[in-house]
């Protein structure tokens, strides 16, 4: 057990965490910036991003108004327009910054102009990308830059367990307590099993998404919604959790992969067409934008066709595309398909929707401030108001950079006023013993994923949601009993966090008596005339 003090504590080493860390360390060379990451620094959602980052780049064809309009349209009435404008207008400057740090984006053949790709819901070509490995390139750039600053420490294999607030000093804290403050976090050092107390002047959550709450997801196994669950336990505000985005085209692999491999939307932007096994197009029955309609529409169309036809997948036809260009743009996708016996130039690619992105999350304002003082959030774990009921493709990396910058600006001006809370006690592990049966945890995770996939998937209903809530309550009770008596392990904490995420998604979905964006229920197929955010 050790006690550490750091000026800035960042949970997460993806695009949001590292962008913020670099800005902070550069501005304050005498301040300590500590980044915790639960496995290794490079294992993040960011690293797997394929399609790219959306930004208005070609001023002759594109403009801010078009990007704003596309984002609002995808968000189905629930975006906060002032936030959309902030992200769209500040985005290009943030992209320029990462280019200056050394990030490479593909250029048009024989030209110095960026090769701007197209994705669903965009009215213009505006996606900067590096082959189909954009996230890997951005993660690499940020890791190399962060390593240059002696005042940034990245601790790998450190699992943040809980945020420290007045609750840990014995004060009663409830969700409406007005002055909840965050003093740092307790974290499990996975290498020695000890729980450290980390005190900070300011804490920034950059913990990414929670796709692992579903059986089939494109998210890596680290994506268990820890930051959102910790904030909710600390009595912070969380919103719009019913809007879990299913990506229409993950690679259907009967062997079952976790995570499911993504077949980027950029493949459809490049000319790939969705078809049935018989080679018939079907998107004309759902939306005039066909295969490039926004994600919620395409994912529901595929789900509906699969149910109607009783098939396990639908197909993406790329056979008509030029091989050289396909290989230049999508080398990783090509190789992955080949590895399971599919040649995209000769065979249609079998695809199926998979959980991909958490549009809701920790409620933050335009500076990235959560409802808890000295606690900020940026990236996928936050809910800024940009995405509304459905995220526009490739807006996520952009949002993470814009908000990492905004959090930096706000903390820069306020840091001097915040002191360490020395009286915080160390973690109390009395009365717990090593788990006798780890299988109880793995089995509960499996049950949880089944419950969410069967009852709270792409198509929902009141009966299904109630079933899910009943089953989640049972899992919650069993897991809390285990938690009180068992030594803390990452598996147990991830199970607890996933149950919280599942509960938040299901509660918010049950609360929304309409179909909107990613939330589709057979009980209310229309929309309310007014829109409201589901704040819990
Ligand atoms: P992440 O990059 O997920 O980082 C999370 C960090 O938090 C990790 O370091 C993790 O270890 C750490 N962490 C989590 N919990 C804890 C804990 N308890 N203790 C300590 N550390 C913790 N978006 C786009 O805009 N364009 C794309 O082309 C695109 N493609 C995608 C493709 C795939 C396959 C996936 C999965 C997502 C894609 N996205 C894309 C979404 C985008 O990649 C993510 O939303 C974004 O990278 C999230 O960044 P982040 O910094 O918020 O979190
Ligand atoms: C993709 O490449 O299809 C993913 C893009 C995104 O999630 O924004």
mmCIF file with all atom_site columns, C-alpha atoms in Angstrom, residues 1-159:
data_model
loop_
_atom_site.group_PDB
_atom_site.id
_atom_site.type_symbol
_atom_site.label_atom_id
_atom_site.label_alt_id
_atom_site.label_comp_id
_atom_site.label_asym_id
_atom_site.label_entity_id
_atom_site.label_seq_id
_atom_site.pdbx_PDB_ins_code
_atom_site.Cartn_x
_atom_site.Cartn_y
_atom_site.Cartn_z
_atom_site.occupancy
_atom_site.B_iso_or_equiv
_atom_site.pdbx_formal_charge
_atom_site.auth_seq_id
_atom_site.auth_comp_id
_atom_site.auth_asym_id
_atom_site.auth_atom_id
_atom_site.pdbx_PDB_model_num
ATOM 1   C CA . UNK A 1 1   ? 0.000   0.000  0.000   1.00 0.00 ? 1   UNK A CA 1
ATOM 2   C CA . UNK A 1 2   ? 1.490   3.361  -0.912  1.00 0.00 ? 2   UNK A CA 1
ATOM 3   C CA . UNK A 1 3   ? 0.391   6.989  -0.971  1.00 0.00 ? 3   UNK A CA 1
ATOM 4   C CA . UNK A 1 4   ? 1.232   9.129  -3.979  1.00 0.00 ? 4   UNK A CA 1
ATOM 5   C CA . UNK A 1 5   ? 0.644   12.804 -4.653  1.00 0.00 ? 5   UNK A CA 1
ATOM 6   C CA . UNK A 1 6   ? 0.413   14.215 -8.160  1.00 0.00 ? 6   UNK A CA 1
ATOM 7   C CA . UNK A 1 7   ? -0.717  17.616 -9.386  1.00 0.00 ? 7   UNK A CA 1
ATOM 8   C CA . UNK A 1 8   ? -2.745  16.040 -12.176 1.00 0.00 ? 8   UNK A CA 1
ATOM 9   C CA . UNK A 1 9   ? -4.157  12.526 -12.235 1.00 0.00 ? 9   UNK A CA 1
ATOM 10  C CA . UNK A 1 10  ? -5.329  11.184 -15.606 1.00 0.00 ? 10  UNK A CA 1
ATOM 11  C CA . UNK A 1 11  ? -7.111  7.849  -15.860 1.00 0.00 ? 11  UNK A CA 1
ATOM 12  C CA . UNK A 1 12  ? -6.536  6.529  -19.374 1.00 0.00 ? 12  UNK A CA 1
ATOM 13  C CA . UNK A 1 13  ? -3.795  6.654  -22.006 1.00 0.00 ? 13  UNK A CA 1
ATOM 14  C CA . UNK A 1 14  ? -5.849  6.947  -25.215 1.00 0.00 ? 14  UNK A CA 1
ATOM 15  C CA . UNK A 1 15  ? -6.239  10.019 -27.394 1.00 0.00 ? 15  UNK A CA 1
ATOM 16  C CA . UNK A 1 16  ? -8.044  12.050 -24.721 1.00 0.00 ? 16  UNK A CA 1
ATOM 17  C CA . UNK A 1 17  ? -5.682  11.194 -21.855 1.00 0.00 ? 17  UNK A CA 1
ATOM 18  C CA . UNK A 1 18  ? -2.404  11.666 -23.712 1.00 0.00 ? 18  UNK A CA 1
ATOM 19  C CA . UNK A 1 19  ? -3.482  14.807 -25.605 1.00 0.00 ? 19  UNK A CA 1
ATOM 20  C CA . UNK A 1 20  ? -4.371  16.412 -22.285 1.00 0.00 ? 20  UNK A CA 1
ATOM 21  C CA . UNK A 1 21  ? -1.232  15.100 -20.516 1.00 0.00 ? 21  UNK A CA 1
ATOM 22  C CA . UNK A 1 22  ? 1.079   16.587 -23.159 1.00 0.00 ? 22  UNK A CA 1
ATOM 23  C CA . UNK A 1 23  ? -0.570  20.006 -23.049 1.00 0.00 ? 23  UNK A CA 1
ATOM 24  C CA . UNK A 1 24  ? -0.450  20.096 -19.255 1.00 0.00 ? 24  UNK A CA 1
ATOM 25  C CA . UNK A 1 25  ? 3.160   18.913 -19.000 1.00 0.00 ? 25  UNK A CA 1
ATOM 26  C CA . UNK A 1 26  ? 4.289   21.436 -21.601 1.00 0.00 ? 26  UNK A CA 1
ATOM 27  C CA . UNK A 1 27  ? 2.527   24.340 -19.857 1.00 0.00 ? 27  UNK A CA 1
ATOM 28  C CA . UNK A 1 28  ? 3.708   23.402 -16.338 1.00 0.00 ? 28  UNK A CA 1
ATOM 29  C CA . UNK A 1 29  ? 7.171   21.784 -16.450 1.00 0.00 ? 29  UNK A CA 1
ATOM 30  C CA . UNK A 1 30  ? 7.287   21.862 -12.615 1.00 0.00 ? 30  UNK A CA 1
ATOM 31  C CA . UNK A 1 31  ? 3.988   20.058 -12.101 1.00 0.00 ? 31  UNK A CA 1
ATOM 32  C CA . UNK A 1 32  ? 3.670   16.285 -12.012 1.00 0.00 ? 32  UNK A CA 1
ATOM 33  C CA . UNK A 1 33  ? 1.269   14.603 -14.444 1.00 0.00 ? 33  UNK A CA 1
ATOM 34  C CA . UNK A 1 34  ? 0.426   10.976 -13.657 1.00 0.00 ? 34  UNK A CA 1
ATOM 35  C CA . UNK A 1 35  ? -1.350  8.769  -16.214 1.00 0.00 ? 35  UNK A CA 1
ATOM 36  C CA . UNK A 1 36  ? -2.764  5.409  -15.081 1.00 0.00 ? 36  UNK A CA 1
ATOM 37  C CA . UNK A 1 37  ? -3.648  2.743  -17.591 1.00 0.00 ? 37  UNK A CA 1
ATOM 38  C CA . UNK A 1 38  ? -5.123  -0.595 -16.722 1.00 0.00 ? 38  UNK A CA 1
ATOM 39  C CA . UNK A 1 39  ? -3.034  -2.712 -19.087 1.00 0.00 ? 39  UNK A CA 1
ATOM 40  C CA . UNK A 1 40  ? -0.311  -1.257 -21.330 1.00 0.00 ? 40  UNK A CA 1
ATOM 41  C CA . UNK A 1 41  ? -0.140  2.321  -22.564 1.00 0.00 ? 41  UNK A CA 1
ATOM 42  C CA . UNK A 1 42  ? -0.965  1.463  -26.176 1.00 0.00 ? 42  UNK A CA 1
ATOM 43  C CA . UNK A 1 43  ? -3.941  -0.821 -25.492 1.00 0.00 ? 43  UNK A CA 1
ATOM 44  C CA . UNK A 1 44  ? -6.855  1.578  -25.956 1.00 0.00 ? 44  UNK A CA 1
ATOM 45  C CA . UNK A 1 45  ? -9.938  2.016  -28.131 1.00 0.00 ? 45  UNK A CA 1
ATOM 46  C CA . UNK A 1 46  ? -7.973  4.746  -29.860 1.00 0.00 ? 46  UNK A CA 1
ATOM 47  C CA . UNK A 1 47  ? -5.411  2.273  -31.131 1.00 0.00 ? 47  UNK A CA 1
ATOM 48  C CA . UNK A 1 48  ? -8.106  0.369  -33.082 1.00 0.00 ? 48  UNK A CA 1
ATOM 49  C CA . UNK A 1 49  ? -9.747  3.336  -34.825 1.00 0.00 ? 49  UNK A CA 1
ATOM 50  C CA . UNK A 1 50  ? -9.822  2.665  -38.540 1.00 0.00 ? 50  UNK A CA 1
ATOM 51  C CA . UNK A 1 51  ? -11.850 5.150  -40.594 1.00 0.00 ? 51  UNK A CA 1
ATOM 52  C CA . UNK A 1 52  ? -10.251 8.369  -39.388 1.00 0.00 ? 52  UNK A CA 1
ATOM 53  C CA . UNK A 1 53  ? -10.947 11.782 -37.978 1.00 0.00 ? 53  UNK A CA 1
ATOM 54  C CA . UNK A 1 54  ? -13.620 14.070 -39.420 1.00 0.00 ? 54  UNK A CA 1
ATOM 55  C CA . UNK A 1 55  ? -12.671 17.723 -39.914 1.00 0.00 ? 55  UNK A CA 1
ATOM 56  C CA . UNK A 1 56  ? -13.524 20.487 -42.340 1.00 0.00 ? 56  UNK A CA 1
ATOM 57  C CA . UNK A 1 57  ? -10.330 20.591 -44.324 1.00 0.00 ? 57  UNK A CA 1
ATOM 58  C CA . UNK A 1 58  ? -11.098 21.468 -47.921 1.00 0.00 ? 58  UNK A CA 1
ATOM 59  C CA . UNK A 1 59  ? -12.568 24.977 -47.620 1.00 0.00 ? 59  UNK A CA 1
ATOM 60  C CA . UNK A 1 60  ? -13.497 25.072 -51.303 1.00 0.00 ? 60  UNK A CA 1
ATOM 61  C CA . UNK A 1 61  ? -15.996 22.228 -51.101 1.00 0.00 ? 61  UNK A CA 1
ATOM 62  C CA . UNK A 1 62  ? -16.733 21.895 -47.401 1.00 0.00 ? 62  UNK A CA 1
ATOM 63  C CA . UNK A 1 63  ? -17.604 24.313 -44.609 1.00 0.00 ? 63  UNK A CA 1
ATOM 64  C CA . UNK A 1 64  ? -18.429 24.323 -40.898 1.00 0.00 ? 64  UNK A CA 1
ATOM 65  C CA . UNK A 1 65  ? -22.157 24.669 -41.537 1.00 0.00 ? 65  UNK A CA 1
ATOM 66  C CA . UNK A 1 66  ? -22.239 21.400 -43.499 1.00 0.00 ? 66  UNK A CA 1
ATOM 67  C CA . UNK A 1 67  ? -20.345 19.474 -40.803 1.00 0.00 ? 67  UNK A CA 1
ATOM 68  C CA . UNK A 1 68  ? -22.625 20.984 -38.133 1.00 0.00 ? 68  UNK A CA 1
ATOM 69  C CA . UNK A 1 69  ? -25.730 20.045 -40.138 1.00 0.00 ? 69  UNK A CA 1
ATOM 70  C CA . UNK A 1 70  ? -24.527 16.445 -40.672 1.00 0.00 ? 70  UNK A CA 1
ATOM 71  C CA . UNK A 1 71  ? -23.753 16.034 -36.951 1.00 0.00 ? 71  UNK A CA 1
ATOM 72  C CA . UNK A 1 72  ? -27.154 17.429 -35.920 1.00 0.00 ? 72  UNK A CA 1
ATOM 73  C CA . UNK A 1 73  ? -28.924 15.237 -38.456 1.00 0.00 ? 73  UNK A CA 1
ATOM 74  C CA . UNK A 1 74  ? -27.216 12.061 -37.221 1.00 0.00 ? 74  UNK A CA 1
ATOM 75  C CA . UNK A 1 75  ? -27.900 13.079 -33.585 1.00 0.00 ? 75  UNK A CA 1
ATOM 76  C CA . UNK A 1 76  ? -31.659 13.031 -34.266 1.00 0.00 ? 76  UNK A CA 1
ATOM 77  C CA . UNK A 1 77  ? -32.678 16.134 -32.328 1.00 0.00 ? 77  UNK A CA 1
ATOM 78  C CA . UNK A 1 78  ? -30.663 15.497 -29.185 1.00 0.00 ? 78  UNK A CA 1
ATOM 79  C CA . UNK A 1 79  ? -27.306 17.197 -29.917 1.00 0.00 ? 79  UNK A CA 1
ATOM 80  C CA . UNK A 1 80  ? -26.437 20.395 -28.069 1.00 0.00 ? 80  UNK A CA 1
ATOM 81  C CA . UNK A 1 81  ? -25.920 22.724 -30.993 1.00 0.00 ? 81  UNK A CA 1
ATOM 82  C CA . UNK A 1 82  ? -23.487 25.039 -29.194 1.00 0.00 ? 82  UNK A CA 1
ATOM 83  C CA . UNK A 1 83  ? -21.243 22.040 -28.440 1.00 0.00 ? 83  UNK A CA 1
ATOM 84  C CA . UNK A 1 84  ? -21.498 20.803 -32.027 1.00 0.00 ? 84  UNK A CA 1
ATOM 85  C CA . UNK A 1 85  ? -20.294 24.222 -33.222 1.00 0.00 ? 85  UNK A CA 1
ATOM 86  C CA . UNK A 1 86  ? -17.411 24.236 -30.744 1.00 0.00 ? 86  UNK A CA 1
ATOM 87  C CA . UNK A 1 87  ? -16.172 20.802 -31.850 1.00 0.00 ? 87  UNK A CA 1
ATOM 88  C CA . UNK A 1 88  ? -16.602 21.422 -35.576 1.00 0.00 ? 88  UNK A CA 1
ATOM 89  C CA . UNK A 1 89  ? -14.985 24.873 -35.483 1.00 0.00 ? 89  UNK A CA 1
ATOM 90  C CA . UNK A 1 90  ? -12.093 24.072 -33.113 1.00 0.00 ? 90  UNK A CA 1
ATOM 91  C CA . UNK A 1 91  ? -11.504 20.615 -34.606 1.00 0.00 ? 91  UNK A CA 1
ATOM 92  C CA . UNK A 1 92  ? -9.253  21.508 -37.565 1.00 0.00 ? 92  UNK A CA 1
ATOM 93  C CA . UNK A 1 93  ? -6.819  23.354 -35.249 1.00 0.00 ? 93  UNK A CA 1
ATOM 94  C CA . UNK A 1 94  ? -6.542  20.259 -33.005 1.00 0.00 ? 94  UNK A CA 1
ATOM 95  C CA . UNK A 1 95  ? -5.924  18.064 -36.068 1.00 0.00 ? 95  UNK A CA 1
ATOM 96  C CA . UNK A 1 96  ? -3.193  20.479 -37.187 1.00 0.00 ? 96  UNK A CA 1
ATOM 97  C CA . UNK A 1 97  ? -1.563  20.135 -33.765 1.00 0.00 ? 97  UNK A CA 1
ATOM 98  C CA . UNK A 1 98  ? -1.316  16.363 -33.958 1.00 0.00 ? 98  UNK A CA 1
ATOM 99  C CA . UNK A 1 99  ? 0.057   16.641 -37.500 1.00 0.00 ? 99  UNK A CA 1
ATOM 100 C CA . UNK A 1 100 ? 2.733   18.966 -36.086 1.00 0.00 ? 100 UNK A CA 1
ATOM 101 C CA . UNK A 1 101 ? 3.569   16.289 -33.512 1.00 0.00 ? 101 UNK A CA 1
ATOM 102 C CA . UNK A 1 102 ? 4.236   13.898 -36.398 1.00 0.00 ? 102 UNK A CA 1
ATOM 103 C CA . UNK A 1 103 ? 0.947   12.097 -37.135 1.00 0.00 ? 103 UNK A CA 1
ATOM 104 C CA . UNK A 1 104 ? 0.783   11.000 -40.763 1.00 0.00 ? 104 UNK A CA 1
ATOM 105 C CA . UNK A 1 105 ? -2.443  11.122 -42.771 1.00 0.00 ? 105 UNK A CA 1
ATOM 106 C CA . UNK A 1 106 ? -2.659  9.761  -46.313 1.00 0.00 ? 106 UNK A CA 1
ATOM 107 C CA . UNK A 1 107 ? -2.327  12.166 -49.201 1.00 0.00 ? 107 UNK A CA 1
ATOM 108 C CA . UNK A 1 108 ? -3.796  11.907 -52.678 1.00 0.00 ? 108 UNK A CA 1
ATOM 109 C CA . UNK A 1 109 ? -1.588  10.055 -55.123 1.00 0.00 ? 109 UNK A CA 1
ATOM 110 C CA . UNK A 1 110 ? 1.078   12.390 -56.566 1.00 0.00 ? 110 UNK A CA 1
ATOM 111 C CA . UNK A 1 111 ? -0.246  15.384 -54.613 1.00 0.00 ? 111 UNK A CA 1
ATOM 112 C CA . UNK A 1 112 ? 0.344   17.210 -51.341 1.00 0.00 ? 112 UNK A CA 1
ATOM 113 C CA . UNK A 1 113 ? -3.396  17.340 -50.597 1.00 0.00 ? 113 UNK A CA 1
ATOM 114 C CA . UNK A 1 114 ? -4.891  15.058 -47.973 1.00 0.00 ? 114 UNK A CA 1
ATOM 115 C CA . UNK A 1 115 ? -6.961  12.166 -49.285 1.00 0.00 ? 115 UNK A CA 1
ATOM 116 C CA . UNK A 1 116 ? -10.283 12.941 -47.612 1.00 0.00 ? 116 UNK A CA 1
ATOM 117 C CA . UNK A 1 117 ? -12.547 9.922  -47.251 1.00 0.00 ? 117 UNK A CA 1
ATOM 118 C CA . UNK A 1 118 ? -16.338 9.666  -47.087 1.00 0.00 ? 118 UNK A CA 1
ATOM 119 C CA . UNK A 1 119 ? -18.354 7.874  -44.380 1.00 0.00 ? 119 UNK A CA 1
ATOM 120 C CA . UNK A 1 120 ? -22.035 7.377  -43.547 1.00 0.00 ? 120 UNK A CA 1
ATOM 121 C CA . UNK A 1 121 ? -24.024 10.524 -42.740 1.00 0.00 ? 121 UNK A CA 1
ATOM 122 C CA . UNK A 1 122 ? -21.379 12.931 -44.115 1.00 0.00 ? 122 UNK A CA 1
ATOM 123 C CA . UNK A 1 123 ? -22.384 15.177 -47.010 1.00 0.00 ? 123 UNK A CA 1
ATOM 124 C CA . UNK A 1 124 ? -18.737 15.808 -48.008 1.00 0.00 ? 124 UNK A CA 1
ATOM 125 C CA . UNK A 1 125 ? -15.424 14.016 -48.109 1.00 0.00 ? 125 UNK A CA 1
ATOM 126 C CA . UNK A 1 126 ? -13.852 15.139 -44.818 1.00 0.00 ? 126 UNK A CA 1
ATOM 127 C CA . UNK A 1 127 ? -12.254 12.128 -43.099 1.00 0.00 ? 127 UNK A CA 1
ATOM 128 C CA . UNK A 1 128 ? -8.473  12.335 -42.642 1.00 0.00 ? 128 UNK A CA 1
ATOM 129 C CA . UNK A 1 129 ? -7.033  8.863  -42.315 1.00 0.00 ? 129 UNK A CA 1
ATOM 130 C CA . UNK A 1 130 ? -3.882  6.803  -42.300 1.00 0.00 ? 130 UNK A CA 1
ATOM 131 C CA . UNK A 1 131 ? -4.714  3.690  -44.357 1.00 0.00 ? 131 UNK A CA 1
ATOM 132 C CA . UNK A 1 132 ? -7.140  1.742  -42.105 1.00 0.00 ? 132 UNK A CA 1
ATOM 133 C CA . UNK A 1 133 ? -4.860  2.301  -39.106 1.00 0.00 ? 133 UNK A CA 1
ATOM 134 C CA . UNK A 1 134 ? -5.639  5.902  -38.206 1.00 0.00 ? 134 UNK A CA 1
ATOM 135 C CA . UNK A 1 135 ? -6.010  5.244  -34.478 1.00 0.00 ? 135 UNK A CA 1
ATOM 136 C CA . UNK A 1 136 ? -2.768  3.337  -34.308 1.00 0.00 ? 136 UNK A CA 1
ATOM 137 C CA . UNK A 1 137 ? -0.949  6.257  -35.977 1.00 0.00 ? 137 UNK A CA 1
ATOM 138 C CA . UNK A 1 138 ? -2.465  8.813  -33.582 1.00 0.00 ? 138 UNK A CA 1
ATOM 139 C CA . UNK A 1 139 ? -1.756  6.646  -30.527 1.00 0.00 ? 139 UNK A CA 1
ATOM 140 C CA . UNK A 1 140 ? 1.860   6.144  -31.683 1.00 0.00 ? 140 UNK A CA 1
ATOM 141 C CA . UNK A 1 141 ? 2.361   9.876  -32.178 1.00 0.00 ? 141 UNK A CA 1
ATOM 142 C CA . UNK A 1 142 ? 0.974   10.771 -28.766 1.00 0.00 ? 142 UNK A CA 1
ATOM 143 C CA . UNK A 1 143 ? 2.942   8.070  -26.941 1.00 0.00 ? 143 UNK A CA 1
ATOM 144 C CA . UNK A 1 144 ? 6.192   9.211  -28.537 1.00 0.00 ? 144 UNK A CA 1
ATOM 145 C CA . UNK A 1 145 ? 5.473   12.835 -27.674 1.00 0.00 ? 145 UNK A CA 1
ATOM 146 C CA . UNK A 1 146 ? 4.413   12.066 -24.073 1.00 0.00 ? 146 UNK A CA 1
ATOM 147 C CA . UNK A 1 147 ? 7.674   10.156 -23.530 1.00 0.00 ? 147 UNK A CA 1
ATOM 148 C CA . UNK A 1 148 ? 9.611   13.394 -24.142 1.00 0.00 ? 148 UNK A CA 1
ATOM 149 C CA . UNK A 1 149 ? 8.295   15.054 -20.967 1.00 0.00 ? 149 UNK A CA 1
ATOM 150 C CA . UNK A 1 150 ? 10.087  14.158 -17.721 1.00 0.00 ? 150 UNK A CA 1
ATOM 151 C CA . UNK A 1 151 ? 7.090   15.382 -15.715 1.00 0.00 ? 151 UNK A CA 1
ATOM 152 C CA . UNK A 1 152 ? 4.701   12.829 -17.298 1.00 0.00 ? 152 UNK A CA 1
ATOM 153 C CA . UNK A 1 153 ? 4.691   9.421  -15.608 1.00 0.00 ? 153 UNK A CA 1
ATOM 154 C CA . UNK A 1 154 ? 2.680   6.635  -17.189 1.00 0.00 ? 154 UNK A CA 1
ATOM 155 C CA . UNK A 1 155 ? 1.942   3.772  -14.797 1.00 0.00 ? 155 UNK A CA 1
ATOM 156 C CA . UNK A 1 156 ? 0.865   0.627  -16.639 1.00 0.00 ? 156 UNK A CA 1
ATOM 157 C CA . UNK A 1 157 ? -1.169  -2.203 -15.093 1.00 0.00 ? 157 UNK A CA 1
ATOM 158 C CA . UNK A 1 158 ? -2.749  0.201  -12.593 1.00 0.00 ? 158 UNK A CA 1
ATOM 159 C CA . UNK A 1 159 ? -6.485  -0.305 -12.263 1.00 0.00 ? 159 UNK A CA 1
#
